[in-house]
Short mmCIF file of C-alpha atoms in Angstrom, two decimals:
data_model
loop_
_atom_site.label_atom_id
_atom_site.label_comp_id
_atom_site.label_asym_id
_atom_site.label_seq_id
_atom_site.Cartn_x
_atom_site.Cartn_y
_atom_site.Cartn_z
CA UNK V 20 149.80 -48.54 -114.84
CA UNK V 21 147.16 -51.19 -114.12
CA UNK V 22 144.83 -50.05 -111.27
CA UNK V 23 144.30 -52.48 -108.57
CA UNK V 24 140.54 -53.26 -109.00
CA UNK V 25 139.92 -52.37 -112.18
CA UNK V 26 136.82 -51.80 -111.86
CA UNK V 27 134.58 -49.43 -113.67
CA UNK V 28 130.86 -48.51 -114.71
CA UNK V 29 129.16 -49.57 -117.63
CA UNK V 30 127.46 -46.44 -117.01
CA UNK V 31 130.51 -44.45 -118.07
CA UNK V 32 130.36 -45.23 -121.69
CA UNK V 33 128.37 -43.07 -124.02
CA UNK V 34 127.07 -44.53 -127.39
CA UNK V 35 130.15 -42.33 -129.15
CA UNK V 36 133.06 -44.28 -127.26
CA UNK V 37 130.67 -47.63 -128.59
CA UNK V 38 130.38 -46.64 -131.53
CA UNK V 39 134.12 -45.48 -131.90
CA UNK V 40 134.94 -48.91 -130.62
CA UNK V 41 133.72 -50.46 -133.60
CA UNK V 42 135.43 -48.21 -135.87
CA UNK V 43 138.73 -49.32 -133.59
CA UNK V 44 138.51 -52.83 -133.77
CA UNK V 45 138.60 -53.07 -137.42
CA UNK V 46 141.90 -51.01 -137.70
CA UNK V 47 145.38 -52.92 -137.06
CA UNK V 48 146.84 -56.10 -138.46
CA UNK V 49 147.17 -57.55 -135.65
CA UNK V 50 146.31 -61.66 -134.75
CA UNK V 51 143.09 -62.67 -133.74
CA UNK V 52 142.01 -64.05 -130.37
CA UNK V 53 138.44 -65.26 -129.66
CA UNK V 54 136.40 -64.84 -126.16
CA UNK V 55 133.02 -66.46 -125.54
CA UNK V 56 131.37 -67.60 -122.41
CA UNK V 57 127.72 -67.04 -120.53
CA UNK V 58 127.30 -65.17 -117.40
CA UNK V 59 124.38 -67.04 -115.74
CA UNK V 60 121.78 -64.66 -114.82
CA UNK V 61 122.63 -62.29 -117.20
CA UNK V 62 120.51 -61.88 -119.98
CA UNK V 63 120.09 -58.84 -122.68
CA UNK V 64 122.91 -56.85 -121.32
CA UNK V 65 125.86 -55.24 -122.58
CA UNK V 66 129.08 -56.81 -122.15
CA UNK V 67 132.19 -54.31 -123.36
CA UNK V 68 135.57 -55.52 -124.14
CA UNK V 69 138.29 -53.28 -123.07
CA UNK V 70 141.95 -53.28 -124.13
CA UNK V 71 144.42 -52.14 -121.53
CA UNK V 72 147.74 -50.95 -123.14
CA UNK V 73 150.89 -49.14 -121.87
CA UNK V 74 149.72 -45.69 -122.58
CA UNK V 75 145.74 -45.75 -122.43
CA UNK V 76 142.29 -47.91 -121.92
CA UNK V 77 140.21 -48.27 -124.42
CA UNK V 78 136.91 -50.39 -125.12
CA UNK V 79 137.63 -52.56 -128.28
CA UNK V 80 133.95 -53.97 -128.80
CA UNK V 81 130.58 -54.15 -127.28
CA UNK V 82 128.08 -56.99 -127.63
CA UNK V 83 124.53 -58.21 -125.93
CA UNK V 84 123.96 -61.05 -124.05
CA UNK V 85 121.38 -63.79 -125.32
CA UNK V 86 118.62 -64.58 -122.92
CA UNK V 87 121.28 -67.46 -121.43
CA UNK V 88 123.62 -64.92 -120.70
CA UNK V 89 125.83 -66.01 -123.77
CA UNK V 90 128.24 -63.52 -125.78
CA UNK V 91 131.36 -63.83 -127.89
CA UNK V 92 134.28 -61.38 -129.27
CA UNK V 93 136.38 -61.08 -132.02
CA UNK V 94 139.37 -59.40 -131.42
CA UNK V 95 142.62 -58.09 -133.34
CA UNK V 96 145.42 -57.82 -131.06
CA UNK V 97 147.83 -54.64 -132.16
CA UNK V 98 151.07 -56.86 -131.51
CA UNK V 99 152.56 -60.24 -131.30
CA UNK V 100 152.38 -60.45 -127.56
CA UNK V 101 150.19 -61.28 -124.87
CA UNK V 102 147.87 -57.87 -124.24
CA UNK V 103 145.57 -56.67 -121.06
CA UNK V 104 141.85 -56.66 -121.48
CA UNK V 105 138.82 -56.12 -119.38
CA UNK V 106 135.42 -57.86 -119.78
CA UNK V 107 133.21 -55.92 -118.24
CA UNK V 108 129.43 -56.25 -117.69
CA UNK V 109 126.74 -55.68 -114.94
CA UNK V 110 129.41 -53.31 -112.97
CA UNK V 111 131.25 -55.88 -112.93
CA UNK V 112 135.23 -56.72 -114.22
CA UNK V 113 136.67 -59.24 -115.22
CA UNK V 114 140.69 -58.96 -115.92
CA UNK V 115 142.24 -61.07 -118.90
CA UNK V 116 145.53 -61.65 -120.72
CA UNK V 117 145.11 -62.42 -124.36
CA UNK V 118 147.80 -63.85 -126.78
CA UNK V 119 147.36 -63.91 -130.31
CA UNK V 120 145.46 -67.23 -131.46
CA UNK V 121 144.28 -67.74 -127.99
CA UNK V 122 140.28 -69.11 -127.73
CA UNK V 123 138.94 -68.06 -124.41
CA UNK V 124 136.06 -69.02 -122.40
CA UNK V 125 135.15 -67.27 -119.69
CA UNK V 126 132.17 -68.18 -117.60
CA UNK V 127 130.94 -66.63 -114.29
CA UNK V 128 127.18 -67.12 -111.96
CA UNK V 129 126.42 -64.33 -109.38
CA UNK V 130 128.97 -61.68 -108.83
CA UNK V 131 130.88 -61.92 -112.48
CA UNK V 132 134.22 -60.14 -110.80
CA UNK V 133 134.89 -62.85 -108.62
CA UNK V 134 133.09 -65.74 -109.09
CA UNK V 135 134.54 -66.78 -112.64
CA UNK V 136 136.49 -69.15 -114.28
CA UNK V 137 138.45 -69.16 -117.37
CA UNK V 138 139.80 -71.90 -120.18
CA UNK V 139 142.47 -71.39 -122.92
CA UNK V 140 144.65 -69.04 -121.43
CA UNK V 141 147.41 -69.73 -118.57
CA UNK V 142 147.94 -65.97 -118.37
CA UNK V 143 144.55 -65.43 -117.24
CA UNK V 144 144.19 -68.35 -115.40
CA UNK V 145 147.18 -66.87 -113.29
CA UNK V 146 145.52 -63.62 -113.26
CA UNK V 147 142.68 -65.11 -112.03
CA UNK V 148 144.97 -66.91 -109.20
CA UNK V 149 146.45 -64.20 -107.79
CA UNK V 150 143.50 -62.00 -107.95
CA UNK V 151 141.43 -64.71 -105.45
CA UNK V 152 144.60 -64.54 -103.18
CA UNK V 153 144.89 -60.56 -103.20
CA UNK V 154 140.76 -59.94 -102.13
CA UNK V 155 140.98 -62.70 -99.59
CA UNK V 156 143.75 -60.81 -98.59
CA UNK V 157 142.63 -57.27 -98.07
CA UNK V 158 139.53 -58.84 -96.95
CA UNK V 159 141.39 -60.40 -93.89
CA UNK V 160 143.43 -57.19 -93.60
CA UNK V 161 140.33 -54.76 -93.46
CA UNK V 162 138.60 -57.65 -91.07
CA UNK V 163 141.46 -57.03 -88.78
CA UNK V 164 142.18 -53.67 -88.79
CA UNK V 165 138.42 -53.15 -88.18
CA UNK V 166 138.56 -55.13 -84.79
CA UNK V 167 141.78 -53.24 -83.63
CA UNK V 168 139.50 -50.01 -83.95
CA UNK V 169 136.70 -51.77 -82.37
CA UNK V 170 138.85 -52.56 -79.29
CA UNK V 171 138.85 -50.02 -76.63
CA UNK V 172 142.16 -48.34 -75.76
CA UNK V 173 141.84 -48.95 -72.64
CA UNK V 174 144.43 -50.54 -69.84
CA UNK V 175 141.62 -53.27 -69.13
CA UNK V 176 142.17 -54.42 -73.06
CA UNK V 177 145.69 -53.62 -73.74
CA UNK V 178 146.38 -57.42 -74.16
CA UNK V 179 143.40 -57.95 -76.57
CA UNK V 180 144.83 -55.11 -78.43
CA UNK V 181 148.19 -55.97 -78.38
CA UNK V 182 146.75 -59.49 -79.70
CA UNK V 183 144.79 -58.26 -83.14
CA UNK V 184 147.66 -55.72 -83.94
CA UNK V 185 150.55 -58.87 -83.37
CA UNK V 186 147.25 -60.91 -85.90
CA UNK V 187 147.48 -58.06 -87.99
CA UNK V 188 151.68 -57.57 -88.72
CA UNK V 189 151.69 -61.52 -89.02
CA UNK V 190 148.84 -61.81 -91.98
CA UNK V 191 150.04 -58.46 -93.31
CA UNK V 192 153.58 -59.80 -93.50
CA UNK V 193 152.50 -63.28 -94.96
CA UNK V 194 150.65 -61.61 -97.84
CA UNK V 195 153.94 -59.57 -98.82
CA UNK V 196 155.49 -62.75 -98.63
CA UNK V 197 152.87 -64.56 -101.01
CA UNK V 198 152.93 -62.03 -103.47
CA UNK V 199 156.90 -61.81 -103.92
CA UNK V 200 156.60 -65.63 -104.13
CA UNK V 201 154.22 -65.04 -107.02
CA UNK V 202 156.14 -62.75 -108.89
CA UNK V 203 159.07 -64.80 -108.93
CA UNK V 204 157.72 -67.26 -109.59
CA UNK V 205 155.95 -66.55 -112.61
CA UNK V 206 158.59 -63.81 -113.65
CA UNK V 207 157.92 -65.15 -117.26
CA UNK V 208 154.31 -64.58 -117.54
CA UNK V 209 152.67 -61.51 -118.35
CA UNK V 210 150.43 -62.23 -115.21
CA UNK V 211 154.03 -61.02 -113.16
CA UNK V 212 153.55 -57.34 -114.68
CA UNK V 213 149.98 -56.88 -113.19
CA UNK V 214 151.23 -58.51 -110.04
CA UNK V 215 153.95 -56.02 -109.35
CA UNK V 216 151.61 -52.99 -109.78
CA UNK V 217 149.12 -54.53 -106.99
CA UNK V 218 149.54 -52.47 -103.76
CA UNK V 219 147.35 -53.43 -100.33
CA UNK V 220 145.23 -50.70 -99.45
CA UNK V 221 147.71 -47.21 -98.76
CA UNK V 222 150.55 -49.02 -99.40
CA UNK V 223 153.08 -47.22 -101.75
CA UNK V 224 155.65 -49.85 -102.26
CA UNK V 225 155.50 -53.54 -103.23
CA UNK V 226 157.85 -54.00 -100.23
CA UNK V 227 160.51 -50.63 -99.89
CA UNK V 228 162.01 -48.67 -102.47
CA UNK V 229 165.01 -50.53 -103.44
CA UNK V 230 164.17 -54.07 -103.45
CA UNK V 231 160.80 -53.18 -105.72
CA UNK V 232 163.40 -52.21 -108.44
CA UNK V 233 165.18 -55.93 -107.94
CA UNK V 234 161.87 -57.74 -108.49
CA UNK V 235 160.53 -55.59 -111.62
CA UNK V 236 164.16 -55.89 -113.48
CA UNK V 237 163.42 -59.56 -112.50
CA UNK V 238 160.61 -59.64 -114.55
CA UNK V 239 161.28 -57.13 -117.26
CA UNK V 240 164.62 -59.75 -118.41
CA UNK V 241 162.48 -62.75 -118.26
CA UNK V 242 159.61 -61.02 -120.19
CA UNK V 243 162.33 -59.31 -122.69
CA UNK V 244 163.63 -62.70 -123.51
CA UNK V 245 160.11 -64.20 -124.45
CA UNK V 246 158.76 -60.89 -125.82
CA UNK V 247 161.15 -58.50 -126.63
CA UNK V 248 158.72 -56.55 -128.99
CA UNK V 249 155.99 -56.07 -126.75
CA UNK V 250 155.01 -52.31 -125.93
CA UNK V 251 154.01 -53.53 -122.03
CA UNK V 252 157.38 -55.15 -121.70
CA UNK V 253 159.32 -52.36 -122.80
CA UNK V 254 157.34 -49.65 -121.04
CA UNK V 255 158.18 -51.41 -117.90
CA UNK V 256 161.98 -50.96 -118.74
CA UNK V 257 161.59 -47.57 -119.01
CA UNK V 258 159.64 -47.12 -115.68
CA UNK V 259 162.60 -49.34 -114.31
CA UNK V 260 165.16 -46.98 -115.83
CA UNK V 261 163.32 -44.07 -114.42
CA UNK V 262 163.42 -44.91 -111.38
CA UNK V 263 166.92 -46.13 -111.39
CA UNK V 264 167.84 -42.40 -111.54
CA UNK V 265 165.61 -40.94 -109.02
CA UNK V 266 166.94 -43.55 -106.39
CA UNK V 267 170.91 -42.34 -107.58
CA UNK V 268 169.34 -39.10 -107.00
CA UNK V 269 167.84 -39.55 -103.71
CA UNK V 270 171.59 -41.52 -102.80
CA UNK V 271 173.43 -38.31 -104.10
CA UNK V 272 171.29 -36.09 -101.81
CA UNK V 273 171.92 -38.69 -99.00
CA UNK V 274 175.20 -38.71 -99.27
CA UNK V 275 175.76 -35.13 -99.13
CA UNK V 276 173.46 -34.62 -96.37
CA UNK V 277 175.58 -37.35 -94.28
CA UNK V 278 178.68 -34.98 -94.94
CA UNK V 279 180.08 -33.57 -91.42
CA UNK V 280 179.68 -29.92 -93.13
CA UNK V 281 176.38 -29.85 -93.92
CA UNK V 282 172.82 -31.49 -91.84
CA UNK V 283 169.97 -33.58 -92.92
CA UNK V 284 166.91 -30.83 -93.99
CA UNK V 285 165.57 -29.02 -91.15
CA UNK V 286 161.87 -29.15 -90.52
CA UNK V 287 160.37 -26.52 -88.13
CA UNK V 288 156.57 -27.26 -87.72
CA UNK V 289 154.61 -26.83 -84.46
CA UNK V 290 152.89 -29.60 -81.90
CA UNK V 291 149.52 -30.13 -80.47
CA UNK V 292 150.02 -27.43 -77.98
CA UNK V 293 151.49 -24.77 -80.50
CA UNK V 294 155.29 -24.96 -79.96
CA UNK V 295 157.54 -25.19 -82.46
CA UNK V 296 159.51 -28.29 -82.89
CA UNK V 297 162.72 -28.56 -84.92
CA UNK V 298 163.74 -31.77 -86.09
CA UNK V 299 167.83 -30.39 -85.73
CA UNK V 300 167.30 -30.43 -82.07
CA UNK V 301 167.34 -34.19 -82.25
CA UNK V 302 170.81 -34.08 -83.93
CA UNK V 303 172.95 -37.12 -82.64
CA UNK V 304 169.97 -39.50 -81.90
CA UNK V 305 168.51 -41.93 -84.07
CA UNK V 306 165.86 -40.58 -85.44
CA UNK V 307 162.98 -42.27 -87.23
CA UNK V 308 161.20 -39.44 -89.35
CA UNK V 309 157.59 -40.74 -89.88
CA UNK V 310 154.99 -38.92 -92.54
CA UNK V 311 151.38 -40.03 -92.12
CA UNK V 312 148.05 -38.41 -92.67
CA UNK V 313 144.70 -40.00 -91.45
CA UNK V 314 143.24 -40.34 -95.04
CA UNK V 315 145.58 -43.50 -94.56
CA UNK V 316 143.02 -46.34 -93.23
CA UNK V 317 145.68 -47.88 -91.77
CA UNK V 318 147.83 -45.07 -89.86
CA UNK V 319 146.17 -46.55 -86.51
CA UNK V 320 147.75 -49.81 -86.93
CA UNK V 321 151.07 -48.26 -88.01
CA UNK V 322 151.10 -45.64 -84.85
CA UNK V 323 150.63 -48.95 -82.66
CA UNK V 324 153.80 -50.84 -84.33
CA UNK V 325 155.81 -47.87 -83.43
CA UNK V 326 154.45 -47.82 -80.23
CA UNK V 327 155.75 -50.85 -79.80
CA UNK V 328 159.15 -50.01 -81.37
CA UNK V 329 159.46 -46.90 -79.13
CA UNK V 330 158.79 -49.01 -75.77
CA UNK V 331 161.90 -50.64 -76.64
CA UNK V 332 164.40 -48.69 -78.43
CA UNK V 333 163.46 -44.72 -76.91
CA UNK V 334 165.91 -45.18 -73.53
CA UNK V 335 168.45 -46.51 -76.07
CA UNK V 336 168.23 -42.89 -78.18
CA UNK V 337 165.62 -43.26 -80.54
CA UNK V 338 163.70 -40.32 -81.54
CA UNK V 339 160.37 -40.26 -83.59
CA UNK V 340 159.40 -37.04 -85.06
CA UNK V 341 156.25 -37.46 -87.08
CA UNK V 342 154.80 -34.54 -89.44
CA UNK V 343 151.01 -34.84 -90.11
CA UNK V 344 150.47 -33.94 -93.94
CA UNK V 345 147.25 -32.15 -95.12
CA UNK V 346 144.77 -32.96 -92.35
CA UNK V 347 142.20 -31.13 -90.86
CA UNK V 348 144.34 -29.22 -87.94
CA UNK V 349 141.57 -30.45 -85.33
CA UNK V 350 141.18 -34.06 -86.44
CA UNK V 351 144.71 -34.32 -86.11
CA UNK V 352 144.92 -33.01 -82.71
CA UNK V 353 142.05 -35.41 -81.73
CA UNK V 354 143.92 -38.06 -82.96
CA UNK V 355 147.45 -37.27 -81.83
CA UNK V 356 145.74 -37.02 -78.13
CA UNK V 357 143.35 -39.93 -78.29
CA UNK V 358 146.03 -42.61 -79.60
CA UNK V 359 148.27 -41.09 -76.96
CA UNK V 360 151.48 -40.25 -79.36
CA UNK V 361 154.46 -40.49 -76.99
CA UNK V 362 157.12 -38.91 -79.75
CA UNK V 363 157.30 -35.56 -81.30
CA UNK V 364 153.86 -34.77 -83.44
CA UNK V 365 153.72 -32.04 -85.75
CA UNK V 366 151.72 -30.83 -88.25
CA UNK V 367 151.73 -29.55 -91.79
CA UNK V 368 148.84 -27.84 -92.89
CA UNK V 369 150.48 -27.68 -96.71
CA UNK V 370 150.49 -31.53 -97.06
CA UNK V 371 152.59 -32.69 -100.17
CA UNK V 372 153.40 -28.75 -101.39
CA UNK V 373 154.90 -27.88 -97.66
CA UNK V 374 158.65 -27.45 -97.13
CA UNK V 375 159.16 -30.67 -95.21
CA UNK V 376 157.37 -33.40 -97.74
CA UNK V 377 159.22 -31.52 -100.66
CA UNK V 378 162.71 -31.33 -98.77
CA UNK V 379 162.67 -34.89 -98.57
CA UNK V 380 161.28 -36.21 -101.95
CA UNK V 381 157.80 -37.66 -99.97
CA UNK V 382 155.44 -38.33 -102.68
CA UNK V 383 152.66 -40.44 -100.61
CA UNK V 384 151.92 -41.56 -97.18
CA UNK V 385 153.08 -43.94 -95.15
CA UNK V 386 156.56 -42.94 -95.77
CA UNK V 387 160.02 -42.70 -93.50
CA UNK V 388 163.40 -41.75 -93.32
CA UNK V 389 165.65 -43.30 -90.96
CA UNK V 390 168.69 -40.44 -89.79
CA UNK V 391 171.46 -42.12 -87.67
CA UNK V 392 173.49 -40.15 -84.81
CA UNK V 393 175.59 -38.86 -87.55
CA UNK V 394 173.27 -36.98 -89.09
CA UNK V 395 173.16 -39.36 -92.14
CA UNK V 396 170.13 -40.44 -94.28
CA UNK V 397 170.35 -44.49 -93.89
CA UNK V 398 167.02 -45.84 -94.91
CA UNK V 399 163.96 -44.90 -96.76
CA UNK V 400 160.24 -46.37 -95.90
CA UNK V 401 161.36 -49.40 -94.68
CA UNK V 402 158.79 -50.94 -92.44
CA UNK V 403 158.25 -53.94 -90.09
CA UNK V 404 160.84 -56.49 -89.05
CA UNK V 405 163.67 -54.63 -91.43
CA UNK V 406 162.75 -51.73 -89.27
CA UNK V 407 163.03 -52.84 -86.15
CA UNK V 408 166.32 -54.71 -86.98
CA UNK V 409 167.54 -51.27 -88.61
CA UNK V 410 166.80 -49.66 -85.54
CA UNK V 411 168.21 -52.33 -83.24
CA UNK V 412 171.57 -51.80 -85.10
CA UNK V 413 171.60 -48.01 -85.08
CA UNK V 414 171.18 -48.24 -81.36
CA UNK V 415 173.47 -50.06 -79.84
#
């Protein structure tokens, strides 16, 4: 899987994984693709050339800078298909998607990550596209989630707080938006893969469970068509496939859990004050099961949203039980108390290995699970407006 920034240190490399490089570049019969440019400023330094495939990341080639800040790389590509790459130099990387017989330039002044451009490739010029978008993006995010912090909870500034959290669902919301938009349509680049595998910060889904798996089969056919050798393209149908079965798996377990002789897994896990709180006693409510931990940056701006979904939906039935996973037992009490947590909090000291993550397949945090008055599983980390609307329905 492609990590989201990419990013690594130049310090990192030894002179064996250089030298192996060069022993790796001359192996395969692969086509050749050329890369040259000059990073203004940079002068004598290293530049390495790393190739990203579907199992590993490896670097390729390593080359100097001339006092200008000019290099250049020769390059057999293992396969007749566009392949990931990183140029990376001064701490700084640069992400690239090379087809055979391709002759890049890539220039950059100041901060090489960002500040870059890029001829002879429309993959990477797409790359480059929708990497600009996504660190405005989380730029704006952090911006705002920093000034929700900032503003005291306090009845005086309710409004104002109110305000930045209603600014921060609206850009949050537009970016998901953007980014679908971009997959789509580009669903025939290579530049589509890397998008789908981009996440905002603590974010486990591109947008929920089931709808991820409609947008990378989306992909994976227009990519299969176009390259139907390449080892990215097919690696992505077998992620696809994989998780085809664990969501038939998860519908299996729902399904018998919404059968009138059995219940939905019982949690028993105790509050702030030490009483134990079982999430059966909620049977015939709606009940929104929330996981969250406060390693999550954002789990302040999620407790307000469902603030603001319990204000209107708790006299109608709805029931929030939230389990803390893996936090310091004290923190979380803090927190619980100091955001004023109107629903049921409990706490897990066993994280991801304890009884009520395991019992109901959580893997990371933020996650759900949305239990209607019949005791059935009928949603899974859905968030925002197809939340609310979920809710809405479930309690009429």
């Amino acid at each position: 899987m492609i990590v989201n920034t990419m990013r690594m240190n130049i310090k990192k490399y030894g002179w064996v994984v250089i030298l192996f490089a060069f022993v790796v570049v001359s192996c395969g019969k692969g086509q050749k693709a050329r890369i040259e440019g000059t990073f203004s400023g940079v002068s004598k330094d290293t530049v390495l050339l790393e190739m990203i495939s579907a199992r590993e990341r490896i670097v390729v080639d390593t080359t100097l800078t001339d006092r200008k800040g000019f290099y250049k790389f020769k390059v057999n590509l293992p396969e007749n298909a566009p392949m990931f790459f990183n140029l990376i130099c001064d701490g700084s990387t640069i992400p690239l998607i090379i087809s055979p017989g391709e002759k890049l330039t890539v220039n950059s002044l100041c901060d090489l990550g960002r500040n870059y451009t890029v001829k002879g490739s429309e993959n990477s010029q797409l790359l480059r596209e929708f990497n600009t978008f996504y660190n405005q993006s989380v730029s704006s995010l952090d911006s705002l989630s920093q000034l929700y912090l900032s503003t005291p909870s306090d009845k005086q500034h309710e409004a104002d707080k109110k305000k930045v959290l209603d600014q921060y669902l609206k850009e949050y919301y537009r970016i998901k938006r953007e980014h679908i938009k971009f997959i789509l349509s580009n669903a025939n680049s290579m530049a589509a893969i890397y998008a789908l595998y981009q996440r905002l910060p603590n974010d486990t889904w591109l947008y929920n469970e089931t709808s991820d798996l409609i947008y990378y089969q989306t992909v994976a056919d227009s990519l299969s068509a176009r390259y139907p050798t390449s080892s990215r393209v097919m690696a992505l149908q077998n992620e696809i496939d994989q998780r085809k079965k664990t969501i038939d798996l998860i519908q299996q377990i729902s399904t018998l859990e919404g059968n009138d002789s059995l219940s939905f897994p019982e949690i028993e896990l105790q509050d702030v004050g030490g009483k134990s709180c079982k999430l059966t006693d909620h049977k015939g409510k709606t009940i929104l099961l929330d996981f969250w931990s406060l390693q999550d940056t954002h789990s302040s701006v999620n407790n307000a949203e469902m603030k603001e979904l319990y204000k209107l939906y708790a006299d109608k039935g709805l029931v929030i039980f939230q389990v803390s996973l893996g936090d310091e037992k004290a923190d979380w009490i803090a927190t619980v108390r100091g955001q004023k947590l109107p629903w049921v909090c409990v706490y897990d000291p066993k994280g991801a290995t304890g009884i009520a993550a395991m019992s109901y397949n959580i893997q990371s945090v933020p996650a759900n699970v949305l239990i209607n008055r019949e005791g059935k599983i009928v949603g899974r980390n859905i968030f925002g407006e197809e939340l609310k609307n979920k809710i809405a329905e479930l309690t009429r």
